[in-house]
Amino acid sequence: MSKTLIVTGGAGFIGSNFVLMLAELRPDWRIVNLDALTYAGNLENLTDVQDKEGYVFVHGDITKTADVERAFDEATKLGGDISVVHFAAESHVDRSIVSGMPFVQTNIAGTQVLLDVSRARGVERFVHVSTDEVYGSLGDTGFFTEDTPLAPNSPYASSKTASDLMVRAAIHTHGFPALITRCSNNYGPYQFPEKLIPLMVANAQEDKPLPVYGNGMNVRDWLYVRDHCEAILRVLEKGELGEVYNIGGNNEYPNIDIVKLILQALGKPESLITYVTDRPGHDQRYAIDASKIRDELGWEPRYTFEQALPLTIEWYQSQDVWLQRIRSGAYREYYAEQYGAR
Ligand code: NAD
Ligand code: DAU
């Protein structure tokens, strides 16, 4: 069925992959992309859809009611029932350690503004994209299930947990038609090169040191971004309102192994590895039990790490202009070039 979707944060890593995927899998859906274009938002990710009929970009901030209203006005003009998929967030743990306030503002206050306007305007469904970091850290064994107690450790994780709780309150108090997803670490095209995999690929390509935190033995559960996007689409279309769905790849690796795989793939020496002071409060291990979304909604990852890590590395190698424009900051000029005169 044709839909009108407001996607927040659609110029970021996962949001842009999601918008590009919808153009392929649901070409008749109309999309309003509401994004503030922070350092992490890059319209160059979306050149393939920017002129597509039924796609509208709204430059706006989810913490500002008027901006969110503007996105709803655009969606209303496009017609049909409106649903929301909410990606917009401050997403980097290290930045949250330096300064927590932007995380409180966007992730908590911004989510509340979006909930309030969505409720006032009426939405069919609202998917809140959250993270496995709300569950805290695991020891050597065990997995996060949807019933694992919330125990976030970083300012980023705590702000995402607070946003999940505001969504929960809207569901419980107002019967708001929301669903929550909690995913493990994503990798793939268009990820901002501050996160582990694109940072290591970019540095290795330039023969720069690869900074590994602590002893490199922290473990993450890696999922290819396309698999995450397909899971979100499944939750949007088939998920039960009010439910939480964990999403993961069942694909655990210590960081140091990932870094070595990247060096091997690029034919670079392990002497580039540089152990640096650990991240304060560094979570030891994340691992997701995704049996609920598999058993109830029939979603499973389609890509193995062995397939998708090489694809990802090749993508960054082939997109050295994209990478260089981000690393130099030049990508920010794109908005002015494209939209300045409009
Ligand atoms: P990202 O940092 O790459 O992109 C965030 C996007 O949100 C950017 O386009 C940015 O401009 C936009 N944005 C930030 N503040 C905004 C505001 N106030 N108003 C409007 N737009 C704003 O993030 P990502 O890695 O794509 O993550 C997207 C979502 O998925 C986040 O909610 C994150 O918590 C969640 N998540 C990420 C991962 C991961 O591994 N990257 C895993 C699980 C969940
Ligand atoms: O688990 C989901 C989360 O995954 C998302 O909610 C976050 O938005 C996303 O950023 C990611 O968080 P992490 O902190 O796990 O990702 P990051 O890429 O920053 O780090 C991955 C691991 O690599 C972590 O153990 C820290 C380590 N690391 C990271 C960087 C940037 C290094 O050793 N060196 C580095 O330079």
Coordinates of C-alpha atoms and ligand atoms in Angstrom, one line a residue:
M1 CA 0.0 0.0 0.0
S2 CA 1.3 3.5 -0.8
K3 CA 2.4 5.5 2.2
T4 CA 3.7 8.9 3.2
L5 CA 6.6 8.6 5.5
I6 CA 8.4 11.3 7.5
V7 CA 12.0 10.1 8.0
T8 CA 14.0 12.0 10.6
G9 CA 17.8 12.0 10.3
G10 CA 17.5 10.7 6.7
A11 CA 20.8 12.4 5.7
G12 CA 22.8 10.4 8.2
F13 CA 24.3 7.0 7.9
I14 CA 21.4 4.6 8.5
G15 CA 18.7 7.1 7.6
S16 CA 20.2 7.7 4.1
N17 CA 20.6 3.9 3.5
F18 CA 16.9 3.6 4.6
V19 CA 15.7 6.3 2.2
L20 CA 17.8 4.8 -0.7
M21 CA 16.4 1.3 0.1
L22 CA 12.8 2.6 0.0
A23 CA 13.3 4.2 -3.4
E24 CA 14.2 0.6 -4.6
L25 CA 11.7 -1.5 -2.6
R26 CA 8.8 0.9 -2.1
P27 CA 9.1 3.2 -5.1
D28 CA 5.5 4.6 -4.8
W29 CA 6.0 5.7 -1.2
R30 CA 6.2 9.4 -0.6
I31 CA 9.0 10.5 1.7
V32 CA 9.7 13.7 3.7
N33 CA 13.2 13.7 5.0
L34 CA 13.5 16.0 8.1
D35 CA 17.2 16.6 8.9
A36 CA 19.1 19.4 10.7
L37 CA 22.3 18.6 8.7
T38 CA 24.6 18.5 11.7
Y39 CA 28.2 17.4 11.1
A40 CA 26.8 13.9 10.6
G41 CA 24.2 14.8 8.0
N42 CA 25.3 14.7 4.4
L43 CA 22.9 15.3 1.4
E44 CA 25.6 13.9 -0.9
N45 CA 24.4 10.5 0.3
L46 CA 21.0 11.2 -1.3
T47 CA 21.8 12.5 -4.8
D48 CA 20.2 9.4 -6.3
V49 CA 16.8 10.3 -4.9
Q50 CA 16.9 14.1 -4.6
D51 CA 14.9 14.7 -7.8
K52 CA 12.6 11.7 -7.3
E53 CA 8.8 12.6 -7.4
G54 CA 7.3 12.3 -4.0
Y55 CA 10.7 13.0 -2.2
V56 CA 10.9 16.2 -0.2
F57 CA 13.9 17.4 1.9
V58 CA 13.0 19.6 4.9
H59 CA 16.0 21.3 6.5
G60 CA 14.9 21.4 10.2
D61 CA 15.6 20.5 13.7
I62 CA 13.5 18.0 15.7
T63 CA 13.9 20.1 18.8
K64 CA 11.9 22.9 17.2
T65 CA 8.2 22.4 17.0
A66 CA 7.8 24.8 14.0
D67 CA 10.3 22.7 12.0
V68 CA 8.5 19.4 12.8
E69 CA 5.2 21.1 11.9
R70 CA 6.7 22.1 8.6
A71 CA 7.7 18.5 7.8
F72 CA 4.1 17.4 8.6
D73 CA 2.7 20.2 6.4
E74 CA 4.9 18.8 3.5
A75 CA 3.7 15.3 4.3
T76 CA 0.1 16.4 4.3
K77 CA 0.5 18.0 0.9
L78 CA 1.8 14.7 -0.4
G79 CA -1.4 13.1 0.8
G80 CA -2.4 9.8 2.5
D81 CA -1.9 8.6 6.0
I82 CA 1.4 9.6 7.6
S83 CA 3.9 7.4 9.4
V84 CA 7.2 8.4 11.0
V85 CA 10.5 6.6 11.2
H86 CA 12.7 8.4 13.7
F87 CA 16.5 8.1 13.2
A88 CA 17.6 11.6 14.0
A89 CA 20.0 11.6 17.0
E90 CA 23.4 12.5 18.2
S91 CA 24.9 9.1 17.7
H92 CA 28.6 9.0 18.7
V93 CA 29.6 7.8 22.2
D94 CA 32.9 9.6 22.3
R95 CA 31.3 12.9 21.5
S96 CA 28.8 12.3 24.3
I97 CA 31.7 11.8 26.7
V98 CA 33.1 15.2 25.7
S99 CA 29.7 17.0 26.0
G100 CA 26.4 15.5 27.0
M101 CA 24.1 18.4 26.4
P102 CA 23.6 18.1 22.6
F103 CA 22.6 14.5 23.4
V104 CA 20.0 15.5 26.0
Q105 CA 18.6 18.2 23.6
T106 CA 18.3 16.1 20.4
N107 CA 17.8 12.6 21.7
I108 CA 15.5 13.4 24.6
A109 CA 13.9 16.8 24.0
G110 CA 13.8 16.3 20.2
T111 CA 12.1 12.9 20.5
Q112 CA 9.5 14.5 22.8
V113 CA 8.8 17.3 20.3
L114 CA 8.4 14.7 17.6
L115 CA 6.1 12.6 19.7
D116 CA 3.9 15.7 20.7
V117 CA 3.5 16.9 17.1
S118 CA 3.0 13.4 15.8
R119 CA 0.2 12.8 18.3
A120 CA -1.4 16.2 17.6
R121 CA -1.3 15.7 13.9
G122 CA -2.2 12.0 14.0
V123 CA 0.1 9.3 12.6
E124 CA -0.6 5.8 11.5
R125 CA 2.6 4.3 13.0
F126 CA 5.8 5.7 14.6
V127 CA 9.0 3.6 14.6
H128 CA 11.6 4.8 17.1
V129 CA 15.0 3.6 16.1
S130 CA 17.0 2.9 19.3
T131 CA 20.1 0.9 20.2
D132 CA 21.3 -2.1 22.1
E133 CA 23.4 0.3 24.2
V134 CA 20.3 0.9 26.4
Y135 CA 20.9 -2.5 28.0
G136 CA 24.4 -1.6 29.2
S137 CA 27.3 -4.1 28.9
L138 CA 27.6 -7.9 29.0
G139 CA 30.3 -10.2 30.4
D140 CA 31.7 -13.0 28.4
T141 CA 28.4 -14.8 28.0
G142 CA 24.7 -14.1 27.5
F143 CA 22.6 -11.9 25.1
F144 CA 20.4 -8.9 25.4
T145 CA 16.7 -9.8 25.1
E146 CA 13.8 -7.3 25.0
D147 CA 13.3 -8.1 28.7
T148 CA 16.9 -7.3 29.8
P149 CA 16.8 -4.4 32.3
L150 CA 17.8 -1.0 30.9
A151 CA 21.2 -0.1 32.3
P152 CA 22.9 2.5 30.0
N153 CA 26.4 3.5 30.7
S154 CA 27.5 6.4 28.5
P155 CA 25.7 9.8 28.1
Y156 CA 24.8 8.7 24.6
A157 CA 23.2 5.5 25.8
S158 CA 21.5 7.2 28.7
S159 CA 19.9 9.8 26.4
K160 CA 18.7 7.1 24.0
T161 CA 17.3 5.2 27.0
A162 CA 15.4 8.3 28.1
S163 CA 14.0 8.7 24.6
D164 CA 12.8 5.1 24.6
L165 CA 11.1 5.8 27.9
M166 CA 9.3 8.9 26.6
V167 CA 8.1 6.7 23.6
R168 CA 7.0 4.1 26.1
A169 CA 5.1 6.7 28.1
A170 CA 3.3 8.0 25.0
I171 CA 2.3 4.4 24.1
H172 CA 1.1 3.6 27.7
T173 CA -0.5 7.0 28.5
H174 CA -1.9 8.1 25.2
G175 CA -2.3 4.9 23.3
F176 CA 0.2 6.3 20.8
P177 CA 0.9 3.9 17.9
A178 CA 4.6 3.5 18.3
L179 CA 7.1 0.7 18.1
I180 CA 10.8 0.6 19.3
T181 CA 13.7 -1.1 17.6
R182 CA 17.1 -1.7 19.4
C183 CA 19.9 -2.7 17.1
S184 CA 23.5 -3.6 17.4
N185 CA 26.5 -1.9 15.7
N186 CA 25.9 -1.2 12.0
Y187 CA 28.5 -1.0 9.2
G188 CA 28.3 -0.2 5.5
P189 CA 28.2 2.7 3.0
Y190 CA 27.8 6.3 4.1
Q191 CA 28.9 5.9 7.8
F192 CA 30.6 9.0 9.1
P193 CA 34.3 8.3 9.5
E194 CA 34.4 8.8 13.2
K195 CA 33.0 5.3 13.8
L196 CA 35.3 2.3 14.1
I197 CA 35.1 0.7 10.6
P198 CA 35.2 3.8 8.3
L199 CA 37.8 5.5 10.6
M200 CA 40.1 2.5 10.3
V201 CA 39.6 2.1 6.6
A202 CA 40.2 5.8 6.0
N203 CA 43.3 5.9 8.2
A204 CA 44.8 2.7 6.7
Q205 CA 44.3 4.0 3.2
E206 CA 46.4 7.0 4.1
D207 CA 49.0 4.9 6.1
K208 CA 48.0 6.8 9.3
P209 CA 48.0 5.1 12.7
L210 CA 44.9 3.0 13.6
P211 CA 43.9 4.0 17.2
V212 CA 42.6 1.0 19.1
Y213 CA 41.1 1.8 22.5
G214 CA 42.4 -0.2 25.5
N215 CA 43.5 -3.7 24.7
G216 CA 41.2 -4.0 21.6
M217 CA 39.3 -6.9 23.2
N218 CA 35.9 -5.1 23.5
V219 CA 33.3 -7.0 21.6
R220 CA 30.6 -5.7 19.3
D221 CA 27.8 -7.6 17.4
W222 CA 28.1 -6.2 13.8
L223 CA 25.1 -6.0 11.4
Y224 CA 25.2 -4.8 7.7
V225 CA 23.3 -1.6 7.5
R226 CA 21.0 -2.9 4.7
D227 CA 19.9 -5.7 7.0
H228 CA 19.1 -3.2 9.7
C229 CA 17.1 -1.1 7.2
E230 CA 15.1 -4.1 6.0
A231 CA 14.4 -5.0 9.7
I232 CA 13.0 -1.5 10.3
L233 CA 10.8 -1.7 7.2
R234 CA 9.5 -5.1 8.5
V235 CA 8.7 -3.6 11.9
L236 CA 7.0 -0.6 10.3
E237 CA 4.8 -2.8 8.1
K238 CA 4.2 -5.8 10.3
G239 CA 5.3 -5.1 13.9
E240 CA 2.8 -5.1 16.7
L241 CA 2.1 -1.6 18.1
G242 CA 3.6 -1.0 21.5
E243 CA 6.3 -3.7 21.1
V244 CA 10.1 -3.5 21.3
Y245 CA 12.1 -5.5 18.7
N246 CA 15.8 -6.3 19.1
I247 CA 17.8 -6.4 15.9
G248 CA 21.2 -8.0 15.6
G249 CA 23.6 -9.9 13.4
N250 CA 24.7 -12.7 15.8
N251 CA 28.1 -11.7 14.6
E252 CA 30.5 -10.9 17.5
Y253 CA 34.0 -9.7 16.9
P254 CA 36.7 -8.2 19.3
N255 CA 37.7 -4.8 17.9
I256 CA 41.3 -5.8 17.3
D257 CA 40.1 -8.6 14.9
I258 CA 38.1 -6.2 12.9
V259 CA 41.1 -3.9 12.6
K260 CA 43.3 -6.7 11.5
L261 CA 40.7 -7.9 8.9
I262 CA 40.6 -4.3 7.5
L263 CA 44.4 -4.1 7.3
Q264 CA 44.6 -7.5 5.5
A265 CA 41.9 -6.5 3.0
L266 CA 43.8 -3.3 2.2
G267 CA 47.2 -5.0 2.1
K268 CA 48.5 -2.8 4.9
P269 CA 50.9 -3.7 7.8
E270 CA 49.8 -4.4 11.3
S271 CA 52.5 -2.0 12.4
L272 CA 49.8 0.8 11.8
I273 CA 47.9 -0.5 14.8
T274 CA 48.4 1.9 17.8
Y275 CA 46.9 1.1 21.2
V276 CA 45.6 4.3 22.8
T277 CA 44.1 5.2 26.2
D278 CA 40.7 3.4 26.6
R279 CA 37.4 5.1 26.2
P280 CA 36.1 6.1 29.7
G281 CA 33.4 3.7 30.9
H282 CA 34.0 1.6 27.8
D283 CA 31.3 -1.1 27.5
Q284 CA 32.9 -4.5 27.3
R285 CA 30.5 -6.5 25.1
Y286 CA 27.2 -6.2 23.3
A287 CA 25.4 -9.2 21.9
I288 CA 21.8 -9.3 20.7
D289 CA 19.2 -12.1 20.9
A290 CA 17.1 -11.3 17.8
S291 CA 14.8 -14.3 18.1
K292 CA 11.7 -12.2 18.7
I293 CA 11.9 -10.4 15.3
R294 CA 12.9 -13.6 13.6
D295 CA 10.1 -15.7 15.1
E296 CA 7.3 -13.1 15.0
L297 CA 8.1 -11.1 11.9
G298 CA 10.2 -13.5 9.9
W299 CA 13.2 -11.2 9.6
E300 CA 16.8 -12.5 9.5
P301 CA 20.0 -10.9 8.2
R302 CA 20.7 -11.7 4.6
Y303 CA 24.4 -10.7 4.6
T304 CA 27.2 -12.5 6.4
F305 CA 30.1 -10.5 7.7
E306 CA 32.4 -12.4 5.3
Q307 CA 30.3 -11.0 2.4
A308 CA 29.5 -7.5 3.6
L309 CA 32.8 -6.4 5.3
P310 CA 34.7 -6.7 1.9
L311 CA 31.7 -5.0 0.2
T312 CA 32.0 -2.1 2.7
I313 CA 35.7 -1.8 2.4
E314 CA 35.5 -1.7 -1.4
W315 CA 32.8 0.9 -1.2
Y316 CA 35.0 3.2 0.9
Q317 CA 37.9 2.6 -1.5
S318 CA 35.7 3.5 -4.5
Q319 CA 34.3 6.5 -2.8
D320 CA 37.5 8.3 -1.9
V321 CA 36.0 11.6 -3.1
W322 CA 33.1 11.2 -0.7
L323 CA 35.5 10.3 2.1
Q324 CA 37.9 13.2 1.4
R325 CA 35.0 15.7 1.2
I326 CA 33.9 14.6 4.6
R327 CA 37.4 14.5 6.1
S328 CA 38.1 18.0 4.8
G329 CA 34.6 19.4 5.7
A330 CA 33.9 20.3 2.0
Y331 CA 30.7 18.1 2.0
R332 CA 29.0 20.9 4.0
E333 CA 29.1 23.2 1.0
Y334 CA 26.9 20.8 -0.9
Y335 CA 23.7 22.1 0.8
A336 CA 24.5 25.7 -0.1
E337 CA 25.3 24.7 -3.7
Q338 CA 22.2 22.6 -4.1
Y339 CA 19.7 24.6 -2.1
G340 CA 21.1 28.0 -1.4
A341 CA 19.3 29.7 -4.3
R342 CA 16.0 27.8 -3.9
Ligands
NAD1 P1 24.3 9.6 12.3 O1 25.0 10.3 13.3 O2 25.0 9.1 11.1 O3 23.1 10.4 11.7 C1 22.2 11.2 12.5 C2 21.4 12.1 11.6 O4 20.5 12.9 12.4 C3 22.2 13.1 10.8 O5 21.8 13.2 9.4 C4 22.0 14.4 11.5 O6 22.1 15.6 10.7 C5 20.6 14.2 12.0 N1 20.3 15.0 13.2 C6 21.0 15.2 14.4 N2 20.4 16.0 15.2 C7 19.3 16.4 14.6 C8 18.2 17.3 15.0 N3 18.2 17.9 16.2 N4 17.2 17.5 14.2 C9 17.1 16.8 13.0 N5 18.1 16.0 12.5 C10 19.2 15.8 13.4 O7 23.5 8.4 13.0 P2 23.3 6.9 12.5 O8 24.5 6.1 12.9 O9 22.7 6.9 11.2 O10 22.1 6.5 13.6 C11 20.8 6.7 13.3 C12 19.9 6.2 14.5 O11 20.1 4.8 14.7 C13 20.2 6.9 15.8 O12 19.0 7.1 16.5 C14 21.1 5.9 16.5 O13 20.9 6.0 17.9 C15 20.5 4.6 16.0 N6 21.4 3.4 16.0 C16 22.6 3.5 15.4 C17 23.5 2.4 15.3 C18 24.8 2.4 14.6 O14 25.6 1.5 14.7 N7 25.2 3.5 13.9 C19 23.0 1.2 15.8 C20 21.8 1.1 16.5 C21 21.0 2.3 16.5
DAU2 O1 25.6 -0.7 19.5 C1 25.0 0.2 18.7 C2 25.8 1.5 18.8 O2 27.0 1.3 18.0 C3 25.1 2.7 18.2 O3 24.0 3.0 19.1 C4 26.0 3.9 18.2 O4 25.3 5.0 17.6 C5 27.2 3.6 17.3 O5 28.1 4.7 17.3 C6 27.9 2.3 17.9 O6 28.5 2.6 19.2 P1 30.0 2.1 19.5 O7 30.6 2.9 20.6 O8 30.0 0.6 19.8 O9 30.7 2.4 18.1 P2 32.1 2.9 17.7 O10 32.3 2.7 16.2 O11 32.3 4.3 18.3 O12 33.1 2.0 18.4 C7 33.1 0.6 18.2 C8 34.1 -0.1 19.1 O13 35.4 0.3 18.6 C9 34.1 0.4 20.5 O14 34.4 -0.7 21.4 C10 35.1 1.5 20.6 C11 36.2 1.0 19.6 N1 36.9 2.1 19.0 C12 36.2 3.1 18.4 C13 36.9 4.1 17.7 C14 36.1 5.2 17.0 C15 38.3 2.1 18.9 O15 39.0 1.1 19.5 N2 39.0 3.1 18.3 C16 38.3 4.1 17.7 O16 39.0 5.0 17.1

